GROMACS .gro file of C-alpha atoms in nm:
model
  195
    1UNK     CA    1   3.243  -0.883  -0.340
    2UNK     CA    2   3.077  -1.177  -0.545
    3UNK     CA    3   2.741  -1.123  -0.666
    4UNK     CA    4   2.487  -1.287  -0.434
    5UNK     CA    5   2.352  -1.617  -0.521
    6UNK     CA    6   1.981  -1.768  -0.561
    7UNK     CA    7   2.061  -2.089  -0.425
    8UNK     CA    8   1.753  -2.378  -0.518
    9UNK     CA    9   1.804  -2.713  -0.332
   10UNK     CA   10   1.585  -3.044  -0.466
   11UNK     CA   11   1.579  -3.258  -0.168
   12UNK     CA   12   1.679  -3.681  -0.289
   13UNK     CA   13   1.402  -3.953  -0.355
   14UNK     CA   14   1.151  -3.944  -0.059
   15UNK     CA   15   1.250  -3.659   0.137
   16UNK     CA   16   1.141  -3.351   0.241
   17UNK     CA   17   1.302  -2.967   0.275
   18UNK     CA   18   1.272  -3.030   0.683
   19UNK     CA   19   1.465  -3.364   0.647
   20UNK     CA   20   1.847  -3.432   0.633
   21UNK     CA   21   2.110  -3.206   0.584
   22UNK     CA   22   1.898  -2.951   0.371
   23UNK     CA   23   1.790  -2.696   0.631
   24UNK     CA   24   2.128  -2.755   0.821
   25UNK     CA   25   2.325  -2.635   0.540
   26UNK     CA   26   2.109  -2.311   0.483
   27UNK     CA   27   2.191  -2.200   0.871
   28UNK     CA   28   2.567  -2.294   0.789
   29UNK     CA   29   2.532  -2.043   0.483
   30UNK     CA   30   2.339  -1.815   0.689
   31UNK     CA   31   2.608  -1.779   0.931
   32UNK     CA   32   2.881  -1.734   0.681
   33UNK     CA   33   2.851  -1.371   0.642
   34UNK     CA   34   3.113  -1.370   0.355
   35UNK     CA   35   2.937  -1.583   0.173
   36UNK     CA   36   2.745  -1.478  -0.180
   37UNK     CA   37   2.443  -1.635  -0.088
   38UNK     CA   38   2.014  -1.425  -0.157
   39UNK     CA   39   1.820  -1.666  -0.067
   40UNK     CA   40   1.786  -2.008   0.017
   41UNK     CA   41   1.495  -2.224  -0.124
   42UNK     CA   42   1.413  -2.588  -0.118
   43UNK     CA   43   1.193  -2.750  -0.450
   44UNK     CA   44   1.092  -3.060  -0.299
   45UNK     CA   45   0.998  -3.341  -0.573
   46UNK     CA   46   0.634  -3.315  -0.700
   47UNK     CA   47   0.329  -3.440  -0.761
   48UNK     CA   48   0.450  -3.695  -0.446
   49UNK     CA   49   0.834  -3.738  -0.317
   50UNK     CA   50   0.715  -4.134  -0.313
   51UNK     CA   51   0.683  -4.136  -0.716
   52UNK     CA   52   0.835  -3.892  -0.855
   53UNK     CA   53   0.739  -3.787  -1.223
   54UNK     CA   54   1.056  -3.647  -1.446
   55UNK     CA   55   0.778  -3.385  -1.655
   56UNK     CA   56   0.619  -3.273  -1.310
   57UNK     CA   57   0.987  -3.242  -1.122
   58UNK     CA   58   1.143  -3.039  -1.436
   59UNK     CA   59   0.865  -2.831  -1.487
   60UNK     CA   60   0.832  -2.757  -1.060
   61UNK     CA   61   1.254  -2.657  -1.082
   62UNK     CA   62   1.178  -2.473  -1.365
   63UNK     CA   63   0.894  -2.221  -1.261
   64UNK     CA   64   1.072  -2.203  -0.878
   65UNK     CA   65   1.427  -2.070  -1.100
   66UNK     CA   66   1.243  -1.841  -1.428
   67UNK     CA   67   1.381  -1.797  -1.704
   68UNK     CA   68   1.532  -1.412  -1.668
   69UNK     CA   69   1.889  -1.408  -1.795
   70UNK     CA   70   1.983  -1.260  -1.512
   71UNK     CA   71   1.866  -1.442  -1.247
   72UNK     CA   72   2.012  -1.776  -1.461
   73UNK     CA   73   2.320  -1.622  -1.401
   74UNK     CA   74   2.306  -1.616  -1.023
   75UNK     CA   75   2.076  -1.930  -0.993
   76UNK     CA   76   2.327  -2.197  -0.756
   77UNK     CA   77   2.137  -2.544  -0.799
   78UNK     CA   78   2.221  -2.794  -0.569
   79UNK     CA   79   2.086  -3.162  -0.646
   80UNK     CA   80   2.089  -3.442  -0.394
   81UNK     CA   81   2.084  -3.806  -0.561
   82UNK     CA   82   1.765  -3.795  -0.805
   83UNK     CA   83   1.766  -3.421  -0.741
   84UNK     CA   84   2.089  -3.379  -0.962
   85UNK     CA   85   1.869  -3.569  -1.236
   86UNK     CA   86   1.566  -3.309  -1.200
   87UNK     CA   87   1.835  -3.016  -1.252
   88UNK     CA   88   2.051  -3.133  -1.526
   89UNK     CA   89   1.694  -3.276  -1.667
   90UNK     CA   90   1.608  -2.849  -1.589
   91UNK     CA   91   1.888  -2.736  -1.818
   92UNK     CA   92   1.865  -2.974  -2.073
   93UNK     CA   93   1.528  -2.816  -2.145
   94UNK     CA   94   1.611  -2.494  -2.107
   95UNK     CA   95   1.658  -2.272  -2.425
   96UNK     CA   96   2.006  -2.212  -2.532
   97UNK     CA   97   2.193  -1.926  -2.321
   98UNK     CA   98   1.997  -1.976  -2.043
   99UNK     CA   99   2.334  -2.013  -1.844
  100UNK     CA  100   2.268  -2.066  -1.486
  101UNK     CA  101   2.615  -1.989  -1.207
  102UNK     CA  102   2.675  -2.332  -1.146
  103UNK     CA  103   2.507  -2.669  -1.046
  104UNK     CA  104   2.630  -2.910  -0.732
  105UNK     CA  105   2.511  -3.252  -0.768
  106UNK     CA  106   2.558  -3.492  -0.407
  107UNK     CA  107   2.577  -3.830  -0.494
  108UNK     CA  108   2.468  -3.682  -0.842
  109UNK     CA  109   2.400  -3.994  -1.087
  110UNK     CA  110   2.355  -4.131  -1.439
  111UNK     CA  111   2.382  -4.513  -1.350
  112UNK     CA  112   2.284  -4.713  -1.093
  113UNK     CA  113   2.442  -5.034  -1.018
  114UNK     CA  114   2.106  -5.172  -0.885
  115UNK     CA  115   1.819  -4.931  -0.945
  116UNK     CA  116   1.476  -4.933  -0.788
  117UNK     CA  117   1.188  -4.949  -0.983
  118UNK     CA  118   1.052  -4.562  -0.922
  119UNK     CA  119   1.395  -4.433  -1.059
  120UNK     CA  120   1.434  -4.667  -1.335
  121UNK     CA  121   1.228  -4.399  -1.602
  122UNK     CA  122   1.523  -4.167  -1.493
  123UNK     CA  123   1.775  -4.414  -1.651
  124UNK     CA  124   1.598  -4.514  -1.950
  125UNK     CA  125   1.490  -4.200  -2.044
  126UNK     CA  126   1.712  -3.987  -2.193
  127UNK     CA  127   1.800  -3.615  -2.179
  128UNK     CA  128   2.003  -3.381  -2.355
  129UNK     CA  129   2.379  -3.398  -2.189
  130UNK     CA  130   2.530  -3.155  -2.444
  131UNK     CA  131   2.249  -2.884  -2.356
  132UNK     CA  132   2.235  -2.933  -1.996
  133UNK     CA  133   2.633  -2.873  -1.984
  134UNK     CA  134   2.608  -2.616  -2.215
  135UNK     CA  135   2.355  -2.448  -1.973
  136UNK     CA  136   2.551  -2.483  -1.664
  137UNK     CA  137   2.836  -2.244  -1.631
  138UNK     CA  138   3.029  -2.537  -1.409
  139UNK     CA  139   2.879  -2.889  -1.291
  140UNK     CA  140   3.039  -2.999  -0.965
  141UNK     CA  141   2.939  -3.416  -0.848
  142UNK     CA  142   3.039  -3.469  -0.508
  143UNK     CA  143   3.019  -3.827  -0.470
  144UNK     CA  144   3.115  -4.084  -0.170
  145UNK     CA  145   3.373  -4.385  -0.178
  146UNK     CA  146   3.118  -4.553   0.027
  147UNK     CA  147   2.777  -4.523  -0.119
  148UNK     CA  148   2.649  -4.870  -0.204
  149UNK     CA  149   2.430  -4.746  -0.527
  150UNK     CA  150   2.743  -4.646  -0.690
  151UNK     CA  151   3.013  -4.845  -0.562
  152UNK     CA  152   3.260  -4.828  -0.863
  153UNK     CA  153   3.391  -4.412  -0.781
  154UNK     CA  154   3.633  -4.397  -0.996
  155UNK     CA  155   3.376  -4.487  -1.325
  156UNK     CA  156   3.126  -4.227  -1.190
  157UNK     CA  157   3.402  -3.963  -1.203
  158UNK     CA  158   3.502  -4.068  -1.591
  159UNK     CA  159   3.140  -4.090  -1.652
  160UNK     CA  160   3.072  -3.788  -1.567
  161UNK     CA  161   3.384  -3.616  -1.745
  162UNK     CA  162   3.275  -3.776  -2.035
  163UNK     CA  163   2.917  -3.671  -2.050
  164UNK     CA  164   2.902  -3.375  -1.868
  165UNK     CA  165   3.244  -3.236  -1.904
  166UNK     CA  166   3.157  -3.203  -1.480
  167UNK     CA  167   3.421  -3.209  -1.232
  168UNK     CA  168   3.366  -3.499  -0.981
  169UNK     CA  169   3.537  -3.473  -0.578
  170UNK     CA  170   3.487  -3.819  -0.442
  171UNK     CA  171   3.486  -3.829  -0.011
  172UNK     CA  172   3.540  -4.156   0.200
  173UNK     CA  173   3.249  -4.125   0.374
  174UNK     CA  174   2.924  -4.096   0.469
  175UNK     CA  175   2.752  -4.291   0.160
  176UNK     CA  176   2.452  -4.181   0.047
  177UNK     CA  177   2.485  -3.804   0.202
  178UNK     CA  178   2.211  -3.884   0.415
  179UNK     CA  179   2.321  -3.719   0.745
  180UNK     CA  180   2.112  -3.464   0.933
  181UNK     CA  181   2.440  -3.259   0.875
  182UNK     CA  182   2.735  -3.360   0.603
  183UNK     CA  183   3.071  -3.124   0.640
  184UNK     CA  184   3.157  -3.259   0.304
  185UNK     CA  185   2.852  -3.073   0.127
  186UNK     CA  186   2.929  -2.753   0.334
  187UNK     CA  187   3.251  -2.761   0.217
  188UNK     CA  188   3.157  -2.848  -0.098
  189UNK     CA  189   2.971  -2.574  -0.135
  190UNK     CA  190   3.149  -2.285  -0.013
  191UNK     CA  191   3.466  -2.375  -0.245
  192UNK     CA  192   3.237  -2.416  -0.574
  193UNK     CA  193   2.994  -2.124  -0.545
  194UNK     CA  194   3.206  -1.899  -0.261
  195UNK     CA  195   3.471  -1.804  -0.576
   0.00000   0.00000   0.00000
């Protein structure tokens, strides 16, 4: 049997652990006796979900996951929209070796084709690609055909090949992946951290 998981969610831009698909996918899991998974916990954005700081977000994902080489190595991140950004910003910061099981980015991004002003420090900022690859045992971007902030799927996918060396699954629907439930993250999940 696979060893069990430590599975850290960080809820998108503005929303909380009780909101969206994030406690709906934890009583999927739950249910799923086969599947590897500890525990469950959200890291909601800090100081405030409304304005979120990149220092205060990375150093929030970073105490809720340690540093113990061991726990890395069954840490299961999964980022939702500027959630991806706090975790690879995580493991781009991280020392070398500190190889956590695998990160899942939904609607995961490095561009925006029209950004708001509270994310636009998360573009123009930059962060370490090579580490935060390096630190990731396998990067996964699930990413919709339909999602009006990145509307050009296919260049997401290269994009992220080319910086991240991450594997990208694009879905028709639902956009953003801002459903109270989302099959396509379930599923998502169970292929990429149920191996």
């Amino acid at each position: 049997m696979a060893e069990k998981l430590r599975i850290f969610v960080i809820p998108m831009f503005a929303y909380g652990g009780d909101q969206l698909w994030y406690g709906w996918l934890k009583q999927r899991l739950e249910a799923r006796k086969k599947f590897p998974m500890e525990s469950y916990t959200i890291v909601e954005l800090a100081p405030e979900k409304e304005k979120p700081v990149i220092s205060d977000c990375v150093t929030k994902l970073k105490a809720a996951i340690g540093s113990k080489k061991e726990d890395l190595a069954r840490t299961a991140i999964i980022g939702h929209s500027i959630g991806a950004q706090v975790a690879l910003r995580t493991l781009s910061e991280m020392p070398a070796g500190s190889h956590i099981n695998g990160l899942l980015c939904v609607a995961g991004w490095l561009k925006l084709d029209v950004p708001t002003k509270v994310v636009r420090p998360w573009l123009d900022i930059p962060f370490d690609e090579a580490r935060a690859k390096a630190n990731a045992k396998r990067i996964l971007n699930v990413i919709s055909g339909s999602d009006a902030n990145q509307m050009n799927a296919l260049g997401v996918q290269e994009d992220w090949d080319k910086r991240l060396g991450a594997e990208v699954k694009i879905v028709r629907e639902p956009g953003h992946f801002s459903n109270a439930e989302e099959e396509d993250v379930l599923n998502a999940t169970l292929d990429f951290f149920g191996k």
